[in-house]
Short mmCIF file of C-alpha atoms in Angstrom, two decimals:
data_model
loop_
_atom_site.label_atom_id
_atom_site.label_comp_id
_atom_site.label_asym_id
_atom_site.label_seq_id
_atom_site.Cartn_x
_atom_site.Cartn_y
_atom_site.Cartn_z
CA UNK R 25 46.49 66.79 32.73
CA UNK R 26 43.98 69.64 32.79
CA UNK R 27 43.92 72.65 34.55
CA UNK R 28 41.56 74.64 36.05
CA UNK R 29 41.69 77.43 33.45
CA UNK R 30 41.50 74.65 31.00
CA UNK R 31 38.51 73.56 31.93
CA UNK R 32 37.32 76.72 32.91
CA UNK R 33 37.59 77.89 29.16
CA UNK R 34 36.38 74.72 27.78
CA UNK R 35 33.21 74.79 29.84
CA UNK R 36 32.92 78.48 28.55
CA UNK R 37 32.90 77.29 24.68
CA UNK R 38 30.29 75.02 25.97
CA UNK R 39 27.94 77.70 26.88
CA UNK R 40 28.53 79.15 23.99
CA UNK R 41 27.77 76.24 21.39
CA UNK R 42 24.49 75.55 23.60
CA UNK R 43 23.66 79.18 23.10
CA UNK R 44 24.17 79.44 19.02
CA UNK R 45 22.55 75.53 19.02
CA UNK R 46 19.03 77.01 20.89
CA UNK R 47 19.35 80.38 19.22
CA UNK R 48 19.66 79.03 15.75
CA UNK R 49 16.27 76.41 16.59
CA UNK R 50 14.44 79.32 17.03
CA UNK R 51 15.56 80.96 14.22
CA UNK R 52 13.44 79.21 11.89
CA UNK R 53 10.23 81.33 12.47
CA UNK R 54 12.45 84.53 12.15
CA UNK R 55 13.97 83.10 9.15
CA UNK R 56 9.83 82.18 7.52
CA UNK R 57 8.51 85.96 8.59
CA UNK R 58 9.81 87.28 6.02
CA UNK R 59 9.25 84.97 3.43
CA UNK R 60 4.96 84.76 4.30
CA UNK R 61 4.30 86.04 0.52
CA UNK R 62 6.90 84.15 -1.58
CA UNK R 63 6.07 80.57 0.41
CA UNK R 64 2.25 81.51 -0.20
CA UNK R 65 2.60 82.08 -4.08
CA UNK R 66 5.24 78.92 -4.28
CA UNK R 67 2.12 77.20 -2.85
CA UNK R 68 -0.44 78.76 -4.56
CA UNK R 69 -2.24 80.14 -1.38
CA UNK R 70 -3.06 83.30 -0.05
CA UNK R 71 -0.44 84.66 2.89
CA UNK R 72 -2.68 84.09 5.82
CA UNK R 73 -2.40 80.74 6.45
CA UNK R 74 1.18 80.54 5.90
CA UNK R 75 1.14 83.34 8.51
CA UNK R 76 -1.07 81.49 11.02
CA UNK R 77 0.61 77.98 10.27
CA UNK R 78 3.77 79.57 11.93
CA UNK R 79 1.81 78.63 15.61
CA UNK R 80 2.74 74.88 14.53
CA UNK R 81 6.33 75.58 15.18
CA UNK R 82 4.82 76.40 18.67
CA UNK R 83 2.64 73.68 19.75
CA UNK R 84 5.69 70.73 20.95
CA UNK R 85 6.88 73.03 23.35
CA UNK R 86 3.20 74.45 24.19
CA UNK R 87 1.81 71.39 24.95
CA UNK R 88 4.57 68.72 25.19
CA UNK R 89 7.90 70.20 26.91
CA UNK R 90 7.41 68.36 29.60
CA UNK R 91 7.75 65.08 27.79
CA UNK R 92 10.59 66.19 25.81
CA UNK R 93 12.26 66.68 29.24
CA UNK R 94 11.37 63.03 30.02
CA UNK R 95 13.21 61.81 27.33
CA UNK R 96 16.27 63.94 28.03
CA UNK R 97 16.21 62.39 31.25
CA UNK R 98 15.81 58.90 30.30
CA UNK R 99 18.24 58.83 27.06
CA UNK R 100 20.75 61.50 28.36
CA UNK R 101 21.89 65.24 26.79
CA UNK R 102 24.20 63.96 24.81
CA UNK R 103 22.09 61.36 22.93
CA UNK R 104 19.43 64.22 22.76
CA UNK R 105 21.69 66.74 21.03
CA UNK R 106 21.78 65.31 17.74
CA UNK R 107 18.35 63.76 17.71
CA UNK R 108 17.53 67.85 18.00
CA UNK R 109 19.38 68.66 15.39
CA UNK R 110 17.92 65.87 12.94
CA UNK R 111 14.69 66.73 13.67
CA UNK R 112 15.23 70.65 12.80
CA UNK R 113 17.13 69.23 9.43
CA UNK R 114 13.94 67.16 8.63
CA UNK R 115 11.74 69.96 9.43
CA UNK R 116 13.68 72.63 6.78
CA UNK R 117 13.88 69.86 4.29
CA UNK R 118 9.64 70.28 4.25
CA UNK R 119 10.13 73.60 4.34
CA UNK R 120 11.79 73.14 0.86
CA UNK R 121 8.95 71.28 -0.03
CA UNK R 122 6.23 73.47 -2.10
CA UNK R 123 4.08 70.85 -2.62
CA UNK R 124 1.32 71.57 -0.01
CA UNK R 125 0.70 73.81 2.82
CA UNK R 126 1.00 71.37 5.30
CA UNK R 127 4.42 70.13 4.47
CA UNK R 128 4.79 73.69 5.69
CA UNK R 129 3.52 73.28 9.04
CA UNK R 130 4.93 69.63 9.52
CA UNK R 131 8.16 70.67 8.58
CA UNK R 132 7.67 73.94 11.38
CA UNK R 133 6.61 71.22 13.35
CA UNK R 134 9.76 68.97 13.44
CA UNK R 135 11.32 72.37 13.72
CA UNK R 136 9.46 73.07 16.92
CA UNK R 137 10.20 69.59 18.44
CA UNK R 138 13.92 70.38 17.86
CA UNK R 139 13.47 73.44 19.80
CA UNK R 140 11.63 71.71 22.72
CA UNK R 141 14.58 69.56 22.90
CA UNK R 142 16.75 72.18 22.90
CA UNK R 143 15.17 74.34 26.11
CA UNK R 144 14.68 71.15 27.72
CA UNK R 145 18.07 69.51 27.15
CA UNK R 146 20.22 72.90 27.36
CA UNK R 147 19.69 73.40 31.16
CA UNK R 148 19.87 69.47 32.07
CA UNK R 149 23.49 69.73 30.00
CA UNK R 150 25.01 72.60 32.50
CA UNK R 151 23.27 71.40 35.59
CA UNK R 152 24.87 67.98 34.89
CA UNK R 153 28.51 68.70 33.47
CA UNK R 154 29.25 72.34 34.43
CA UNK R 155 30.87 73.08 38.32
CA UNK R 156 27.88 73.97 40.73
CA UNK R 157 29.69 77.57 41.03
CA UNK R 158 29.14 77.94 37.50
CA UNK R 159 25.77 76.78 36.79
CA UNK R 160 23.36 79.59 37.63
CA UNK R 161 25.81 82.15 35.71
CA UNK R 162 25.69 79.44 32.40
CA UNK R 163 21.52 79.59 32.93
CA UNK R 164 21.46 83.03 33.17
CA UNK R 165 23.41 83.69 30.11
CA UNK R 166 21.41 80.88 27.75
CA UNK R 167 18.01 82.21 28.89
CA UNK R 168 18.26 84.92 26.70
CA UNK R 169 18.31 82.68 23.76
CA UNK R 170 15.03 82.86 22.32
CA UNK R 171 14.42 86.56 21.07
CA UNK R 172 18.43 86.78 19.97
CA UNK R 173 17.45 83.61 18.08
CA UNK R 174 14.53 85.12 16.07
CA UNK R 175 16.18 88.07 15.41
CA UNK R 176 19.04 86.21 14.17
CA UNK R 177 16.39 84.62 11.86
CA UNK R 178 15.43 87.90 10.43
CA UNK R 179 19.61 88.56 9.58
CA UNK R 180 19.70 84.96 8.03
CA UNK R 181 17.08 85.87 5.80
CA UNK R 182 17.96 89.60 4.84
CA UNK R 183 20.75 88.50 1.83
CA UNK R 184 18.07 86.14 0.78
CA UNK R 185 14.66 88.88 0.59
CA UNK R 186 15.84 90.21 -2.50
CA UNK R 187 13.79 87.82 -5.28
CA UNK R 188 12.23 86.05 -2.56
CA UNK R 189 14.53 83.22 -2.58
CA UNK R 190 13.31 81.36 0.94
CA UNK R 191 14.93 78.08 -0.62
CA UNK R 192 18.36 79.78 -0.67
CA UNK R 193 17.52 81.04 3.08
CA UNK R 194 16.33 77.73 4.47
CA UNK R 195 19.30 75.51 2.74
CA UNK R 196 21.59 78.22 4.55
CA UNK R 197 19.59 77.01 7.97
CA UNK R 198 20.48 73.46 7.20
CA UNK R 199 24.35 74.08 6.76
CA UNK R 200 24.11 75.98 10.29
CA UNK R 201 22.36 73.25 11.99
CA UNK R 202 25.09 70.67 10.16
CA UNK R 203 27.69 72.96 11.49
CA UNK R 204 26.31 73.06 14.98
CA UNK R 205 25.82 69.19 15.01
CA UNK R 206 30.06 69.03 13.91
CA UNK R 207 30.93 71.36 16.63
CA UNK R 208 28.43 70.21 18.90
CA UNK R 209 29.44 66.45 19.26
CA UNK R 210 32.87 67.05 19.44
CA UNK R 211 32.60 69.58 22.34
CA UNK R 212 30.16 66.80 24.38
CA UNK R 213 32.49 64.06 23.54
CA UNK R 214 34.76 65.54 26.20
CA UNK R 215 32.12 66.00 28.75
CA UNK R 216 32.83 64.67 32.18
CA UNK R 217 30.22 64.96 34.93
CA UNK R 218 31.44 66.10 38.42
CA UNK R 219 32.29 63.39 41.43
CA UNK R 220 28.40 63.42 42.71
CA UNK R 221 29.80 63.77 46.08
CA UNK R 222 30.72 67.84 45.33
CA UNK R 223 27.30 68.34 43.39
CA UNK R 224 24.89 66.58 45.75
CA UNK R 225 24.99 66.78 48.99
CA UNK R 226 23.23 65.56 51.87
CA UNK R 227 19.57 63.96 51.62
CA UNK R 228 18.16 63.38 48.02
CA UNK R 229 15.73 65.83 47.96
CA UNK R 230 12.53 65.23 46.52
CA UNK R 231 10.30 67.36 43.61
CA UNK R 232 8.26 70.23 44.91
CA UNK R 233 5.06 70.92 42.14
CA UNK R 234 4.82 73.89 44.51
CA UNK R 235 8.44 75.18 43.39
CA UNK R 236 8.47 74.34 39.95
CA UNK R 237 5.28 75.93 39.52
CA UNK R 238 6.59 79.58 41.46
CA UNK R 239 9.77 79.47 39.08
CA UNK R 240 7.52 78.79 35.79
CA UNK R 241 5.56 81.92 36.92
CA UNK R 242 8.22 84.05 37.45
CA UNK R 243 10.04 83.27 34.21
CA UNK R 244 6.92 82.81 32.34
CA UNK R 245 4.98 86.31 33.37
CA UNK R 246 8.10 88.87 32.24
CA UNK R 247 8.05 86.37 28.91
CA UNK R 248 4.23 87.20 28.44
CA UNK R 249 4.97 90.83 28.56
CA UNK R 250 7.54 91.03 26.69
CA UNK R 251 5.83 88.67 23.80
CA UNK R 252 2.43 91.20 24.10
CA UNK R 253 4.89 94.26 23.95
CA UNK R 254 6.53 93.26 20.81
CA UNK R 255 2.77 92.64 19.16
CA UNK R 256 1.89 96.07 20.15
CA UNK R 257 4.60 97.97 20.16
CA UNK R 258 5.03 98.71 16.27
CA UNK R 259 1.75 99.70 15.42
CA UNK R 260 0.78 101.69 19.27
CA UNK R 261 4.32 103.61 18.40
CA UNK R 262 3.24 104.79 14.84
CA UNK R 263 -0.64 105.65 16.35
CA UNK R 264 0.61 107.55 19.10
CA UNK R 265 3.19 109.24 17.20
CA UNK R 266 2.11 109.09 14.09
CA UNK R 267 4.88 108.29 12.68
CA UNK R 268 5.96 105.14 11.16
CA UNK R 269 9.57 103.41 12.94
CA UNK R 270 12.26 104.62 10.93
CA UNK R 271 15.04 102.13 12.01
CA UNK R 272 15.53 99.17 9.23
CA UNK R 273 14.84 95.65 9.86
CA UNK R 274 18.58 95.05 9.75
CA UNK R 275 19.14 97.82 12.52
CA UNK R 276 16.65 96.32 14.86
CA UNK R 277 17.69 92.60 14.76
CA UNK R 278 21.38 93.83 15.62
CA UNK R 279 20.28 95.98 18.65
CA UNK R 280 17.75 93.70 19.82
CA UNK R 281 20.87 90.86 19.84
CA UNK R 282 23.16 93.32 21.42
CA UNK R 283 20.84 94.36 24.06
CA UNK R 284 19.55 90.67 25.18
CA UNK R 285 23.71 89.64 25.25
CA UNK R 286 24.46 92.43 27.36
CA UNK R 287 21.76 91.70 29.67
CA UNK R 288 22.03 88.45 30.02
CA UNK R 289 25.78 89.02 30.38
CA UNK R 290 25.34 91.30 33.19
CA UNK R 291 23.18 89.21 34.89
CA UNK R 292 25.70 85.92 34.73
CA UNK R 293 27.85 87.90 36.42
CA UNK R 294 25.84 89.03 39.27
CA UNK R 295 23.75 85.91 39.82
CA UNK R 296 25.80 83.03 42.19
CA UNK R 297 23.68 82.98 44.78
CA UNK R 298 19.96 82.03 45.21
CA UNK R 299 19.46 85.66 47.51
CA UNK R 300 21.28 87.95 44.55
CA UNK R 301 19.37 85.74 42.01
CA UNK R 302 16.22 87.03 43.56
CA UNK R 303 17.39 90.68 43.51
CA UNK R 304 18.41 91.23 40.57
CA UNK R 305 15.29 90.01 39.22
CA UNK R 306 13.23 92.55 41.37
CA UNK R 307 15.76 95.30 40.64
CA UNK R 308 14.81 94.04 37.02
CA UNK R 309 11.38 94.38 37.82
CA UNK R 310 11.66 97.89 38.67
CA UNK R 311 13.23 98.88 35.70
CA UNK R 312 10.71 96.59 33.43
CA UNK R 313 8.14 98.80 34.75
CA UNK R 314 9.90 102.18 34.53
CA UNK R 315 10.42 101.35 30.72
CA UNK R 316 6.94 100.21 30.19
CA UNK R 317 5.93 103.94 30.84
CA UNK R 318 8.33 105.90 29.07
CA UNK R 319 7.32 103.04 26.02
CA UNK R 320 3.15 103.50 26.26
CA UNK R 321 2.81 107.01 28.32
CA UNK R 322 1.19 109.18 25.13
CA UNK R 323 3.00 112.36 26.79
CA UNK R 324 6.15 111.11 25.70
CA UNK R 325 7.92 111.69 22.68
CA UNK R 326 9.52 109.12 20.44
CA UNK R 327 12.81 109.47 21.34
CA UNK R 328 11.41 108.64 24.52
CA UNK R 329 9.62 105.71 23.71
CA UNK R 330 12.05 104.37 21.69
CA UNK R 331 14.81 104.55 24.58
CA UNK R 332 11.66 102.63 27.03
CA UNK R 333 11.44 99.90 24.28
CA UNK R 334 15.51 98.97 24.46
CA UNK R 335 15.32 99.89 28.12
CA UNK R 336 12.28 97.43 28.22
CA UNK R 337 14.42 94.75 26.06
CA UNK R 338 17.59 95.05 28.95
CA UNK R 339 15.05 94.54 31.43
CA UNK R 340 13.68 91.43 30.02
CA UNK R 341 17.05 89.65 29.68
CA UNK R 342 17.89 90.32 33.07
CA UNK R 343 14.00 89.02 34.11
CA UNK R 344 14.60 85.81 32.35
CA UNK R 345 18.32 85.46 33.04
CA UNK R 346 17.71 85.84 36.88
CA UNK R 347 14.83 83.80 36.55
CA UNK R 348 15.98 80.99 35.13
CA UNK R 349 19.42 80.72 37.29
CA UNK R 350 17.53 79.78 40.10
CA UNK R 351 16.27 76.43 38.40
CA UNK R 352 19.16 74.32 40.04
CA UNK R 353 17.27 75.44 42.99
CA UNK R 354 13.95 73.86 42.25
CA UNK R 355 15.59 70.70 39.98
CA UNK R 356 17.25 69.26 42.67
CA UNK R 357 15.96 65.62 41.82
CA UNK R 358 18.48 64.65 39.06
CA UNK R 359 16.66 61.42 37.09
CA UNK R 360 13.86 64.97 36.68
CA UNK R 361 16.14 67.89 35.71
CA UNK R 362 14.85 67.58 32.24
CA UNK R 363 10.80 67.34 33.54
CA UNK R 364 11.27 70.37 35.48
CA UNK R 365 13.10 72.45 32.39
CA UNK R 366 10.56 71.25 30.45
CA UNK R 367 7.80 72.47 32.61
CA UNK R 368 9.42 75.76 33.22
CA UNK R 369 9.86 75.94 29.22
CA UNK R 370 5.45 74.65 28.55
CA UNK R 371 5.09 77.64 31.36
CA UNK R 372 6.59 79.94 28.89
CA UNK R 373 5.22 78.83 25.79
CA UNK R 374 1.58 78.47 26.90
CA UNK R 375 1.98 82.40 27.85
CA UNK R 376 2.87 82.90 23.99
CA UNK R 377 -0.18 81.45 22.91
CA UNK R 378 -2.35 83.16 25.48
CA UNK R 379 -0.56 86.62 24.76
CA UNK R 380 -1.92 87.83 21.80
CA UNK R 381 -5.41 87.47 23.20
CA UNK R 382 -4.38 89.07 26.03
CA UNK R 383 -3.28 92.12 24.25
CA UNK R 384 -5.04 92.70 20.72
CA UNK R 385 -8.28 92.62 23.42
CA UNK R 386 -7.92 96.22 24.19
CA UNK R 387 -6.47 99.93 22.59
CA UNK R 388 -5.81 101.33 25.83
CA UNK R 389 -1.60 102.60 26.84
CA UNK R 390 -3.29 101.83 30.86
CA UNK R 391 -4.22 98.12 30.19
CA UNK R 392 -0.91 97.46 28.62
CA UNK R 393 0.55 98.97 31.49
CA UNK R 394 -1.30 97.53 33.88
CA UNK R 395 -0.68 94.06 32.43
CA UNK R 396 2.49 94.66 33.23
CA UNK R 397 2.96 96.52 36.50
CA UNK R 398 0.63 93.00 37.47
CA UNK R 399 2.72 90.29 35.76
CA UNK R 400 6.43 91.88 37.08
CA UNK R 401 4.78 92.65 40.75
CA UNK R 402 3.67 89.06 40.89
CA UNK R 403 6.60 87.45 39.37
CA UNK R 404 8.54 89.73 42.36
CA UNK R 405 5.92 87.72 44.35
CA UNK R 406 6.75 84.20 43.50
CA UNK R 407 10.12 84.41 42.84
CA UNK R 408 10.42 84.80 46.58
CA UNK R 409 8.91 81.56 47.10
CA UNK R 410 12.23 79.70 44.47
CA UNK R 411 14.05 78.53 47.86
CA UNK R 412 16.41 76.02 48.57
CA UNK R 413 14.53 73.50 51.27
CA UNK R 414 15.89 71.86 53.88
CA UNK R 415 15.53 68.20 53.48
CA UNK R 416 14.29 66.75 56.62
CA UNK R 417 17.11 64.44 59.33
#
């Protein structure tokens, strides 16, 4: 017979599976960044459109999430899992591929629908199987998934830069995915789901468009900013300062990692309850905005900036981490958990697409500051709104 430290640990190698499984989806376009010149002379094109084919990884989760959430619901997490993983495996196998430039983008295609399975399965899997105690701390923690996972792509490809070899660097992807699938089956094999009489109680509680939609904004805004921020930040840092950033590629994938874990550690352990959930995302807020000055204020040096940029990164994790451990609040309906993580996820990845718009439209440190100050003051806004309802006698 189990114990409760048993289970306790085993739900805590859970997390952690579900985190590598999502991070390493996303690693893909890390992985290809890299690579833009060699896969563009193995197919006998200039860079460019390799470069702008990586929005095709994008464009499931953009557009489609919410159906990918659908089928979680209908088939189940644990039937989803490995269909997630064999579509990523399909999609590097066409990576492989130098035939034509769109066995490039179908293959980061596939790849993308794996992903959409993955942020729309992953928070369906610990709302369903996890304790109800534990939940928001395992959301918080995973949320931070996404930029740990591209960085993690730029690591996976550093042994490989040398010669260009992006076959060697996408044949490495596959054996993680394989690896993941192994682990991953096993670990759901010994899922049990909770007596429904300690996770739901009372009335069934119906879907609020009205919630869902307050949660996907105040996920989805701190996302935006961060996403415009890391377009900008590079090239503002080296006008401003003239100076180009001296830290390696290497150096800034391992920080970047380090700094989104801690955060989104941090966070896990102060979130539990909808009212510190909403605090700590404000108290994120305020700090957001406090590093989006010392990062873009020209007065500063680049010390300075350079702290406001990690500062900025801590922020972010706790934004999203906070953020997204209130969604047992709004997915209360549970044939929709995966529909509403879905949503929440198309929030976020329409914001990616709109970003770069957003930001390459103007020079100016105020507008990026004042896209900010906006977007984290009105996520404060609507994250006040993520409530728990009282279902009516």
């Amino acid at each position: 017979m189990q114990t409760t430290s048993d289970r306790s640990g085993y739900h805590l190698f859970l997390v952690l599976v579900i985190y590598v499984y999502s991070a390493v989806s996303m690693a893909v376009v890390g992985l290809v960044v890299p690579f833009i010149s060699a896969i563009a002379e193995a197919r006998h094109v200039s860079p460019g459109p390799v470069g702008t084919s990586l929005s095709f990884f994008s464009v499931p989760a953009a557009f489609t999430s919410f159906l990918f959430g659908m089928v979680v619901d209908r088939i189940g997490v644990k039937r989803a899992f490995p269909i997630s993983v064999v579509l990523t495996l399909i999609g590097d196998s066409l990576l492989l591929s130098t035939s034509t430039l769109w066995s490039l983008r179908i293959g980061l295609m596939l790849c993308g629908c794996g992903f959409a399975f993955a942020t729309a399965g992953s928070p369906v899997l610990f709302m369903r199987y996890l304790p109800e105690k534990s939940r928001s701390k395992a959301l918080a923690f995973w949320s931070t998934f996404a930029p740990a996972g591209y960085s993690a792509g730029l690591l996976l490809a550093i042994p490989f830069l040398n010669g260009g070899r992006w076959q060697a660097a996408c044949t490495a992807h596959m054996a993680l995915m394989v690896a993941i699938l192994a682990v991953g089956v096993l670990t759901l094999a010994g899922l049990k789901e909770p007596p429904v009489v300690l996770t739901e109680s009372g009335p069934a509680k119906r879907l609020s468009p009205w919630l869902v939609t307050a949660l996907g904004l105040s996920v989805t805004l701190p996302n935006g900013i961060a996403y415009g921020t890391s377009l900008i930040a590079p090239s503002y840092l080296a006008r401003v300062h003239h100076v180009s950033l001296a830290a390696s590629a290497a150096e800034v994938a391992i920080i970047k990692i380090v700094v989104m874990l801690a955060g989104g550690l941090i966070v896990s352990l102060c979130v539990g309850t909808e009212r510190r959930s909403r605090l700590m995302f404000c108290i994120m807020a305020a700090i957001g905005m406090l590093a989006q000055w010392l990062l873009l204020f020209p007065g500063s040096t680049m010390l300075v900036a350079s702290a406001g940029l990690f500062l900025w990164t801590f922020a972010y994790s706790g934004l999203s981490g906070a953020g997204m451990s209130l969604l047992p609040v709004v997915a209360t309906d549970r044939k929709t958990r995966g529909v509403v993580a879905g949503t929440v996820g198309q929030f976020i990845s329409v914001s990616a697409v709109l970003m770069p718009y957003l930001y390459f439209s103007t020079t100016l440190w105020t507008s990026y500051a004042l896209f900010a100050f906006c977007a984290l003051a009105v996520g404060c806004l609507t994250i006040f709104q993520v409530r728990q309802r009282k279902a009516l006698a």
